[in-house]
PDB file of C-alpha atoms in Angstrom:
ATOM      1  CA  MET C  16     156.095 183.904 -33.113  1.00 78.00           C
ATOM      2  CA  LEU C  17     156.792 184.007 -36.859  1.00 87.00           C
ATOM      3  CA  VAL C  18     160.020 184.867 -38.651  1.00 89.00           C
ATOM      4  CA  SER C  19     158.256 187.826 -40.281  1.00 88.00           C
ATOM      5  CA  GLU C  20     157.901 189.418 -36.826  1.00 86.00           C
ATOM      6  CA  ARG C  21     161.651 189.320 -36.082  1.00 86.00           C
ATOM      7  CA  MET C  22     163.368 189.608 -39.478  1.00 89.00           C
ATOM      8  CA  LYS C  23     165.170 192.735 -40.678  1.00 88.00           C
ATOM      9  CA  ARG C  24     165.310 194.482 -44.040  1.00 87.00           C
ATOM     10  CA  ALA C  25     167.725 192.654 -46.317  1.00 83.00           C
ATOM     11  CA  VAL C  26     170.932 194.208 -47.625  1.00 85.00           C
ATOM     12  CA  PHE C  27     171.813 192.251 -50.759  1.00 90.00           C
ATOM     13  CA  LEU C  28     174.038 192.151 -53.840  1.00 91.00           C
ATOM     14  CA  GLY C  29     173.435 191.674 -57.530  1.00 93.00           C
ATOM     15  CA  PRO C  30     175.250 188.754 -59.202  1.00 92.00           C
ATOM     16  CA  ASP C  31     177.213 191.054 -61.539  1.00 94.00           C
ATOM     17  CA  GLU C  32     178.612 193.300 -58.808  1.00 93.00           C
ATOM     18  CA  THR C  33     182.313 192.907 -58.075  1.00 92.00           C
ATOM     19  CA  LEU C  34     183.916 191.140 -55.138  1.00 90.00           C
ATOM     20  CA  ALA C  35     185.386 194.477 -54.099  1.00 88.00           C
ATOM     21  CA  THR C  36     181.863 195.899 -53.793  1.00 90.00           C
ATOM     22  CA  ALA C  37     180.774 192.833 -51.824  1.00 89.00           C
ATOM     23  CA  ALA C  38     183.718 193.182 -49.443  1.00 87.00           C
ATOM     24  CA  ARG C  39     182.918 196.858 -48.823  1.00 87.00           C
ATOM     25  CA  LYS C  40     179.252 196.070 -48.040  1.00 85.00           C
ATOM     26  CA  LEU C  41     180.228 193.266 -45.667  1.00 82.00           C
ATOM     27  CA  ARG C  42     182.640 195.568 -43.855  1.00 80.00           C
ATOM     28  CA  LYS C  43     180.177 198.487 -43.769  1.00 80.00           C
ATOM     29  CA  ASP C  44     177.445 196.366 -42.139  1.00 75.00           C
ATOM     30  CA  ASN C  45     179.907 194.326 -40.040  1.00 73.00           C
ATOM     31  CA  ILE C  46     178.447 191.002 -41.220  1.00 78.00           C
ATOM     32  CA  GLY C  47     179.916 187.842 -42.693  1.00 76.00           C
ATOM     33  CA  CYS C  48     177.471 187.077 -45.513  1.00 83.00           C
ATOM     34  CA  LEU C  49     175.036 188.704 -47.935  1.00 88.00           C
ATOM     35  CA  PRO C  50     172.196 187.337 -50.089  1.00 92.00           C
ATOM     36  CA  VAL C  51     172.630 187.572 -53.866  1.00 93.00           C
ATOM     37  CA  CYS C  52     169.464 188.470 -55.803  1.00 93.00           C
ATOM     38  CA  GLU C  53     168.366 189.158 -59.352  1.00 91.00           C
ATOM     39  CA  ASP C  54     164.987 190.816 -59.967  1.00 91.00           C
ATOM     40  CA  GLY C  55     164.154 190.159 -56.308  1.00 89.00           C
ATOM     41  CA  ARG C  56     164.708 186.408 -56.529  1.00 91.00           C
ATOM     42  CA  LEU C  57     167.272 184.792 -54.224  1.00 92.00           C
ATOM     43  CA  LEU C  58     170.097 183.216 -56.242  1.00 92.00           C
ATOM     44  CA  GLY C  59     172.600 182.415 -53.523  1.00 90.00           C
ATOM     45  CA  MET C  60     174.758 183.756 -50.719  1.00 90.00           C
ATOM     46  CA  ILE C  61     178.246 185.200 -50.647  1.00 90.00           C
ATOM     47  CA  THR C  62     180.409 185.191 -47.539  1.00 85.00           C
ATOM     48  CA  ASP C  63     183.697 186.754 -46.555  1.00 82.00           C
ATOM     49  CA  ARG C  64     185.162 183.242 -46.810  1.00 80.00           C
ATOM     50  CA  ASP C  65     183.923 182.924 -50.415  1.00 82.00           C
ATOM     51  CA  ILE C  66     185.724 186.162 -51.276  1.00 84.00           C
ATOM     52  CA  ALA C  67     188.915 184.997 -49.583  1.00 80.00           C
ATOM     53  CA  MET C  68     188.969 181.413 -50.928  1.00 78.00           C
ATOM     54  CA  ARG C  69     187.563 181.889 -54.443  1.00 76.00           C
ATOM     55  CA  GLY C  70     188.938 185.326 -55.119  1.00 72.00           C
ATOM     56  CA  VAL C  71     192.002 186.378 -53.146  1.00 70.00           C
ATOM     57  CA  ALA C  72     193.443 182.854 -52.728  1.00 68.00           C
ATOM     58  CA  ASP C  73     193.196 182.282 -56.508  1.00 72.00           C
ATOM     59  CA  SER C  74     194.897 185.617 -57.219  1.00 78.00           C
ATOM     60  CA  ARG C  75     191.799 186.999 -58.940  1.00 80.00           C
ATOM     61  CA  ASP C  76     191.318 190.745 -59.168  1.00 85.00           C
ATOM     62  CA  PRO C  77     188.420 191.623 -56.787  1.00 84.00           C
ATOM     63  CA  ASN C  78     187.717 194.736 -58.883  1.00 88.00           C
ATOM     64  CA  HIS C  79     186.885 192.569 -61.902  1.00 87.00           C
ATOM     65  CA  MET C  80     185.719 189.203 -60.518  1.00 90.00           C
ATOM     66  CA  ARG C  81     181.925 189.039 -60.244  1.00 91.00           C
ATOM     67  CA  VAL C  82     179.858 187.925 -57.289  1.00 92.00           C
ATOM     68  CA  ARG C  83     178.191 185.164 -59.363  1.00 90.00           C
ATOM     69  CA  GLU C  84     181.642 183.531 -59.780  1.00 89.00           C
ATOM     70  CA  ALA C  85     182.239 183.221 -56.041  1.00 87.00           C
ATOM     71  CA  MET C  86     178.812 182.899 -54.416  1.00 89.00           C
ATOM     72  CA  SER C  87     177.360 179.716 -52.939  1.00 85.00           C
ATOM     73  CA  ILE C  88     174.311 178.724 -54.982  1.00 84.00           C
ATOM     74  CA  ASN C  89     172.426 176.688 -52.375  1.00 80.00           C
ATOM     75  CA  ALA C  90     171.659 179.454 -49.893  1.00 82.00           C
ATOM     76  CA  ILE C  91     170.321 178.387 -46.515  1.00 85.00           C
ATOM     77  CA  CYS C  92     167.005 180.160 -46.097  1.00 90.00           C
ATOM     78  CA  CYS C  93     163.668 180.024 -44.328  1.00 92.00           C
ATOM     79  CA  ALA C  94     160.171 181.239 -45.099  1.00 92.00           C
ATOM     80  CA  LYS C  95     158.699 184.380 -43.586  1.00 90.00           C
ATOM     81  CA  ASP C  96     155.799 182.324 -42.207  1.00 90.00           C
ATOM     82  CA  ASP C  97     158.084 179.816 -40.445  1.00 89.00           C
ATOM     83  CA  ALA C  98     158.155 179.787 -36.651  1.00 87.00           C
ATOM     84  CA  VAL C  99     161.209 181.440 -35.132  1.00 84.00           C
ATOM     85  CA  GLU C 100     161.938 178.112 -33.407  1.00 83.00           C
ATOM     86  CA  HIS C 101     162.452 176.581 -36.853  1.00 85.00           C
ATOM     87  CA  ALA C 102     164.825 179.389 -37.890  1.00 86.00           C
ATOM     88  CA  ALA C 103     166.869 179.002 -34.701  1.00 83.00           C
ATOM     89  CA  ALA C 104     167.111 175.230 -35.131  1.00 83.00           C
ATOM     90  CA  LEU C 105     168.190 175.652 -38.769  1.00 84.00           C
ATOM     91  CA  MET C 106     170.914 178.151 -37.855  1.00 84.00           C
ATOM     92  CA  HIS C 107     172.188 175.856 -35.131  1.00 78.00           C
ATOM     93  CA  GLN C 108     172.091 172.783 -37.360  1.00 80.00           C
ATOM     94  CA  CYS C 109     173.925 174.495 -40.233  1.00 79.00           C
ATOM     95  CA  HIS C 110     176.342 176.445 -37.986  1.00 77.00           C
ATOM     96  CA  VAL C 111     175.377 179.841 -39.412  1.00 79.00           C
ATOM     97  CA  GLN C 112     174.376 183.104 -37.781  1.00 78.00           C
ATOM     98  CA  ARG C 113     172.069 184.525 -40.487  1.00 84.00           C
ATOM     99  CA  LEU C 114     169.364 183.207 -42.811  1.00 89.00           C
ATOM    100  CA  ALA C 115     167.836 184.703 -45.920  1.00 91.00           C
ATOM    101  CA  VAL C 116     164.034 184.942 -45.626  1.00 93.00           C
ATOM    102  CA  VAL C 117     161.963 184.254 -48.727  1.00 92.00           C
ATOM    103  CA  ASP C 118     158.310 184.249 -49.758  1.00 91.00           C
ATOM    104  CA  ALA C 119     156.432 181.477 -51.571  1.00 88.00           C
ATOM    105  CA  ASP C 120     158.020 182.505 -54.915  1.00 87.00           C
ATOM    106  CA  HIS C 121     161.556 182.414 -53.452  1.00 88.00           C
ATOM    107  CA  ASN C 122     161.806 186.197 -53.534  1.00 92.00           C
ATOM    108  CA  LEU C 123     163.996 187.725 -50.849  1.00 93.00           C
ATOM    109  CA  VAL C 124     161.898 189.555 -48.239  1.00 92.00           C
ATOM    110  CA  GLY C 125     164.372 189.942 -45.366  1.00 91.00           C
ATOM    111  CA  VAL C 126     167.102 188.366 -43.257  1.00 91.00           C
ATOM    112  CA  ILE C 127     167.039 187.006 -39.733  1.00 90.00           C
ATOM    113  CA  SER C 128     169.999 186.401 -37.442  1.00 84.00           C
ATOM    114  CA  MET C 129     170.602 184.724 -34.132  1.00 78.00           C
ATOM    115  CA  ARG C 130     171.060 188.194 -32.695  1.00 74.00           C
ATOM    116  CA  ASP C 131     167.538 189.135 -33.903  1.00 78.00           C
ATOM    117  CA  LEU C 132     166.184 186.200 -31.903  1.00 73.00           C
ATOM    118  CA  GLU C 133     168.016 187.382 -28.792  1.00 64.00           C
ATOM    119  CA  GLU C 134     166.987 191.030 -28.971  1.00 58.00           C
ATOM    120  CA  GLY C 135     165.229 192.527 -25.966  1.00 43.00           C
ATOM    121  CA  SER C 136     166.980 190.948 -23.044  1.00 40.00           C
ATOM    122  CA  SER C 137     169.978 188.805 -22.223  1.00 43.00           C
ATOM    123  CA  GLU C 138     167.568 186.612 -20.284  1.00 42.00           C
ATOM    124  CA  ARG C 139     165.457 185.958 -23.379  1.00 44.00           C
ATOM    125  CA  ARG C 140     167.386 183.816 -25.842  1.00 56.00           C
ATOM    126  CA  PRO C 141     167.302 180.508 -27.698  1.00 75.00           C
ATOM    127  CA  PHE C 142     167.433 177.295 -25.689  1.00 82.00           C
ATOM    128  CA  GLU C 143     167.550 173.585 -26.405  1.00 84.00           C
ATOM    129  CA  VAL C 144     165.914 171.225 -23.930  1.00 87.00           C
ATOM    130  CA  ILE C 145     167.293 167.673 -24.090  1.00 87.00           C
ATOM    131  CA  PHE C 146     165.196 164.878 -22.615  1.00 88.00           C
ATOM    132  CA  TYR C 147     167.044 161.689 -21.683  1.00 87.00           C
ATOM    133  CA  LYS C 148     166.831 158.228 -20.159  1.00 86.00           C
ATOM    134  CA  GLU C 149     169.503 157.045 -17.745  1.00 79.00           C
ATOM    135  CA  ILE C 150     171.358 153.886 -18.763  1.00 80.00           C
ATOM    136  CA  LEU C 151     174.143 151.893 -17.142  1.00 71.00           C
ATOM    137  CA  ASP C 152     177.348 151.168 -19.046  1.00 63.00           C
ATOM    138  CA  HIS C 153     179.435 147.987 -18.803  1.00 67.00           C
ATOM    139  CA  VAL C 154     181.042 149.093 -15.536  1.00 63.00           C
ATOM    140  CA  GLY C 155     177.795 150.181 -13.917  1.00 63.00           C
ATOM    141  CA  LEU C 156     178.167 153.950 -14.378  1.00 65.00           C
ATOM    142  CA  THR C 157     175.111 156.018 -15.255  1.00 65.00           C
ATOM    143  CA  HIS C 158     174.964 157.876 -18.569  1.00 72.00           C
ATOM    144  CA  HIS C 159     172.330 159.973 -20.304  1.00 75.00           C
ATOM    145  CA  SER C 160     170.801 158.532 -23.478  1.00 84.00           C
ATOM    146  CA  GLU C 161     169.142 161.326 -25.472  1.00 85.00           C
ATOM    147  CA  LEU C 162     165.464 160.786 -26.291  1.00 90.00           C
ATOM    148  CA  MET C 163     164.516 164.086 -27.859  1.00 89.00           C
ATOM    149  CA  ARG C 164     166.067 167.509 -28.366  1.00 85.00           C
ATOM    150  CA  LEU C 165     163.676 170.447 -28.686  1.00 85.00           C
ATOM    151  CA  SER C 166     164.632 173.988 -29.693  1.00 81.00           C
ATOM    152  CA  VAL C 167     162.807 177.009 -28.262  1.00 80.00           C
ATOM    153  CA  ALA C 168     163.910 180.170 -30.020  1.00 68.00           C
ATOM    154  CA  HIS C 169     162.792 182.873 -27.603  1.00 62.00           C
ATOM    155  CA  GLY C 170     161.841 183.258 -23.984  1.00 68.00           C
ATOM    156  CA  THR C 171     163.280 182.845 -20.523  1.00 74.00           C
ATOM    157  CA  LYS C 172     164.762 179.553 -19.435  1.00 76.00           C
ATOM    158  CA  ALA C 173     161.641 178.683 -17.440  1.00 77.00           C
ATOM    159  CA  GLU C 174     159.398 179.477 -20.419  1.00 80.00           C
ATOM    160  CA  ALA C 175     161.598 177.384 -22.715  1.00 82.00           C
ATOM    161  CA  VAL C 176     161.432 174.383 -20.385  1.00 84.00           C
ATOM    162  CA  GLU C 177     157.660 174.691 -20.034  1.00 85.00           C
ATOM    163  CA  ALA C 178     157.185 174.857 -23.815  1.00 86.00           C
ATOM    164  CA  ALA C 179     159.548 171.930 -24.421  1.00 87.00           C
ATOM    165  CA  ILE C 180     157.818 169.746 -21.803  1.00 89.00           C
ATOM    166  CA  SER C 181     154.466 170.392 -23.473  1.00 89.00           C
ATOM    167  CA  GLN C 182     155.889 169.413 -26.892  1.00 88.00           C
ATOM    168  CA  PHE C 183     157.622 166.329 -25.461  1.00 90.00           C
ATOM    169  CA  GLU C 184     154.463 165.080 -23.728  1.00 90.00           C
ATOM    170  CA  ALA C 185     152.466 165.551 -26.930  1.00 90.00           C
ATOM    171  CA  ALA C 186     155.079 163.736 -29.030  1.00 89.00           C
ATOM    172  CA  LYS C 187     155.350 160.833 -26.568  1.00 90.00           C
ATOM    173  CA  GLN C 188     151.582 160.812 -25.895  1.00 92.00           C
ATOM    174  CA  VAL C 189     151.992 160.922 -22.119  1.00 90.00           C
ATOM    175  CA  THR C 190     150.274 163.121 -19.549  1.00 88.00           C
ATOM    176  CA  LYS C 191     153.499 163.690 -17.574  1.00 86.00           C
ATOM    177  CA  TRP C 192     156.973 163.837 -19.130  1.00 88.00           C
ATOM    178  CA  THR C 193     158.507 161.729 -16.333  1.00 84.00           C
ATOM    179  CA  ALA C 194     156.540 158.742 -17.652  1.00 87.00           C
ATOM    180  CA  ALA C 195     158.815 158.696 -20.709  1.00 90.00           C
ATOM    181  CA  ALA C 196     162.061 160.369 -19.578  1.00 88.00           C
ATOM    182  CA  ASP C 197     164.298 160.372 -16.526  1.00 83.00           C
ATOM    183  CA  GLY C 198     165.231 164.033 -16.835  1.00 83.00           C
ATOM    184  CA  TYR C 199     166.224 166.906 -19.100  1.00 86.00           C
ATOM    185  CA  ASP C 200     169.194 169.185 -19.571  1.00 85.00           C
ATOM    186  CA  VAL C 201     169.090 172.720 -20.969  1.00 86.00           C
ATOM    187  CA  VAL C 202     171.522 174.190 -23.497  1.00 83.00           C
ATOM    188  CA  SER C 203     171.567 177.989 -23.476  1.00 79.00           C
ATOM    189  CA  ILE C 204     172.611 179.540 -26.813  1.00 68.00           C
ATOM    190  CA  HIS C 205     173.872 183.090 -27.168  1.00 62.00           C
ATOM    191  CA  VAL C 206     176.049 185.165 -29.478  1.00 54.00           C
ATOM    192  CA  GLY C 207     179.546 186.167 -28.386  1.00 54.00           C
ATOM    193  CA  GLU C 208     181.225 189.522 -28.866  1.00 50.00           C
ATOM    194  CA  SER C 209     182.674 188.441 -32.220  1.00 51.00           C
ATOM    195  CA  GLY C 210     179.356 187.100 -33.486  1.00 51.00           C
ATOM    196  CA  GLU C 211     180.160 183.462 -32.764  1.00 51.00           C
ATOM    197  CA  SER C 212     177.487 181.110 -31.429  1.00 55.00           C
ATOM    198  CA  LEU C 213     178.214 180.059 -27.844  1.00 61.00           C
ATOM    199  CA  GLU C 214     176.546 177.293 -25.891  1.00 62.00           C
ATOM    200  CA  SER C 215     176.438 176.503 -22.191  1.00 66.00           C
ATOM    201  CA  LEU C 216     174.992 173.291 -20.801  1.00 60.00           C
ATOM    202  CA  GLU C 217     172.870 173.690 -17.690  1.00 63.00           C
ATOM    203  CA  LEU C 218     172.176 170.437 -15.850  1.00 58.00           C
ATOM    204  CA  THR C 219     168.821 171.550 -14.528  1.00 57.00           C
ATOM    205  CA  SER C 220     166.552 168.556 -14.885  1.00 59.00           C
ATOM    206  CA  GLU C 221     163.752 168.288 -12.374  1.00 61.00           C
ATOM    207  CA  ARG C 222     164.849 164.818 -11.304  1.00 67.00           C
ATOM    208  CA  ASP C 223     168.482 165.810 -10.760  1.00 67.00           C
ATOM    209  CA  ALA C 224     167.352 168.899  -8.869  1.00 65.00           C
ATOM    210  CA  GLN C 225     165.418 166.631  -6.488  1.00 74.00           C
ATOM    211  CA  ILE C 226     168.178 164.076  -6.111  1.00 77.00           C
ATOM    212  CA  ARG C 227     171.141 166.411  -5.551  1.00 72.00           C
ATOM    213  CA  PRO C 228     170.167 167.901  -2.133  1.00 76.00           C
ATOM    214  CA  ARG C 229     168.971 164.513  -0.873  1.00 83.00           C
ATOM    215  CA  ALA C 230     172.275 162.859  -1.869  1.00 80.00           C
ATOM    216  CA  ARG C 231     174.224 165.597  -0.114  1.00 79.00           C
ATOM    217  CA  ALA C 232     172.137 165.194   3.038  1.00 84.00           C
ATOM    218  CA  LEU C 233     172.871 161.445   3.035  1.00 88.00           C
ATOM    219  CA  TRP C 234     176.569 162.151   2.572  1.00 84.00           C
ATOM    220  CA  GLU C 235     176.599 164.626   5.472  1.00 83.00           C
ATOM    221  CA  GLU C 236     174.674 162.222   7.727  1.00 88.00           C
ATOM    222  CA  ALA C 237     177.271 159.530   6.990  1.00 87.00           C
ATOM    223  CA  GLY C 238     180.102 161.787   8.156  1.00 85.00           C
ATOM    224  CA  PHE C 239     181.361 163.127   4.787  1.00 81.00           C
ATOM    225  CA  PRO C 240     183.038 159.903   3.545  1.00 81.00           C
ATOM    226  CA  SER C 241     185.018 160.007   0.291  1.00 76.00           C
ATOM    227  CA  GLY C 242     184.614 157.710  -2.708  1.00 72.00           C
ATOM    228  CA  GLN C 243     180.937 156.935  -2.101  1.00 77.00           C
ATOM    229  CA  ASP C 244     179.298 159.569  -4.297  1.00 71.00           C
ATOM    230  CA  VAL C 245     177.650 156.996  -6.584  1.00 72.00           C
ATOM    231  CA  GLN C 246     176.146 155.066  -3.686  1.00 80.00           C
ATOM    232  CA  PHE C 247     174.625 158.180  -2.101  1.00 82.00           C
ATOM    233  CA  TRP C 248     173.317 159.389  -5.473  1.00 77.00           C
ATOM    234  CA  GLU C 249     171.690 156.030  -6.227  1.00 81.00           C
ATOM    235  CA  LYS C 250     170.099 155.830  -2.790  1.00 87.00           C
ATOM    236  CA  ALA C 251     168.711 159.345  -3.135  1.00 84.00           C
ATOM    237  CA  ALA C 252     167.510 158.545  -6.674  1.00 79.00           C
ATOM    238  CA  GLN C 253     165.620 155.494  -5.437  1.00 85.00           C
ATOM    239  CA  GLY C 254     163.782 157.645  -2.921  1.00 86.00           C
ATOM    240  CA  VAL C 255     162.918 160.343  -5.455  1.00 80.00           C
ATOM    241  CA  ASP C 256     161.808 157.828  -8.099  1.00 77.00           C
ATOM    242  CA  GLY C 257     159.641 156.011  -5.570  1.00 80.00           C
ATOM    243  CA  GLU C 258     157.906 159.234  -4.612  1.00 79.00           C
ATOM    244  CA  ASN C 259     157.429 160.248  -8.267  1.00 66.00           C
ATOM    245  CA  LYS C 260     155.893 156.884  -9.150  1.00 65.00           C
ATOM    246  CA  ALA C 261     153.491 157.164  -6.229  1.00 69.00           C
ATOM    247  CA  GLU C 262     152.311 160.542  -7.579  1.00 62.00           C
ATOM    248  CA  ARG C 263     151.551 159.241 -11.102  1.00 54.00           C
TER     249      ARG C 263
END
């Protein structure tokens, strides 16, 4: 899916409008930033923080100070023909909730937000799938070493995992992802009530899902002993890994 299919009409400001006008537009649309354009071309972005730090904090009169004096020149933007996965990854990387969308001539054609990517259903939202190898530290404890992190901007969790596995296998040139990784975790990304980006880590790798019930069964068979979690997990992991290797 392309950004052009999810973006919204852009509300924007001219560089010679006042900070007071900018503040009123931000409040009216209940957003934290607005593109600044001149003759359709994107010049920058102004945020509520810009108004507070470069205007109010410096005791400037917001009825006379111009937007061009407070705006950020290097606006974070994406192209209308970019994939929505790219837009989601860019927002996450830059810790922003909205991007200006431009055409090939850098003219503003719309805006896209994390909320736009989540529209339709609470079950359809951006995810990150993190593939890892298991390594042992100096005391013998197992840790996850990240191999690749893939962003999937829209879909259910199952669809996101399926898409990420396909991309991972292609990137690693393997026919089955388990030939290159020990497992994967899933980060679910959604927008909170105040517009903040929230993340929740779901330890849902296929390998862990196979090991966990087997380790519990071993623990129950042994009479529920305490302090032996690692031993039962490792024994269960050996069984699962042996079966997976036999299937390759």
